Amino acid sequence: MSKINKLKDIISNSNNIVFFGGAGVSTASNIPDFRSQDGLYSEQYDYPPERIISNSFFMVNPEEFYRFYKNKMVYRDAKPNYAHIALAKLEEQGKVKSIITQNIDNLHQMAGSKNVIELHGSVHRNYCMKCDKFYDLNYILDYEGVPICNCGGTIKPDVVLYEEPLNNEAMTKAIQIINQAEVFIVAGTSLTVYPAANMVRYFPGEHFVLINKEKTSYDRFADLVINDYIEKVFEEIVK
Ligand code: OAD
């Protein structure tokens, strides 16, 4: 049996599938990932990107942070691809229970997925650091330079920056869901950023499926590894 047929079989026999994804889920929507050869971290900037998108950098140099963030991390016109669409369809059919994503792009929700846990936040939520007023993405992108609230406070995206902890509630819920899943599909992530990568270890079941175009250090823990493009795999699955 081919690997895709094996995956089709696993999916058709379960109503408790949890999907855990990373930047590779959105590359077919023209959002670059971080660690591929043509990923965001392979380009040259004045500072290493991990430094720019850290909390301490944001606090001392919000101009530079926002220049990078608006240019490289936010894709206002991106549309869901086959992977997002197929996952939303599988949720509607009662197969996929939850999506846990490290992405901040909102594409799963745009495709129609309802149960999405955003481990690293979202570019669509932004708050004034002084009065906590909410601002949408358009406000941030249309504002020249560092977006400032009516009260004079600096607006910060609700995105988990380096040096910041993950949202406790999202993390606890994600671990609980992974722990109760029957099928666990991990896709499009290098599994190198913690604590998100560690969550994969909470899956106790027998159907741990890993889909990634390159090998990862977690391949040896998976029951089925598909080294291919996610959007292609999901297009096949829902065909
Ligand atoms: P990475 O860039 O580290 O990993 C993306 C993985 O997806 C790589 O292993 C690619 O080979 C694979 N990939 C890319 N496109 C693919 C495709 N179309 N089909 C199959 N595989 C594909 O991204 P993440 O693991 O998501 O954090 O990175 C984790 C975190 O690091 C991000 O959430 C971000 C970053 O720092 C924050 O910004 C807080």
mmCIF file of N, CA and C in Angstrom, residues 12 107 150 209:
data_model
loop_
_atom_site.group_PDB
_atom_site.id
_atom_site.type_symbol
_atom_site.label_atom_id
_atom_site.label_comp_id
_atom_site.label_asym_id
_atom_site.label_seq_id
_atom_site.Cartn_x
_atom_site.Cartn_y
_atom_site.Cartn_z
ATOM 1 N N SER A 12 -9.765 7.636 7.330
ATOM 2 C CA SER A 12 -11.153 7.179 7.179
ATOM 3 C C SER A 12 -11.617 6.367 8.388
ATOM 4 N N LEU A 107 -4.741 31.493 8.438
ATOM 5 C CA LEU A 107 -5.232 30.839 7.208
ATOM 6 C C LEU A 107 -6.132 29.631 7.490
ATOM 7 N N ASN A 150 -4.485 55.747 20.441
ATOM 8 C CA ASN A 150 -5.033 57.092 20.709
ATOM 9 C C ASN A 150 -4.531 57.626 22.045
ATOM 10 N N VAL A 209 1.619 10.509 12.506
ATOM 11 C CA VAL A 209 1.969 10.690 11.093
ATOM 12 C C VAL A 209 2.757 11.987 10.942
#
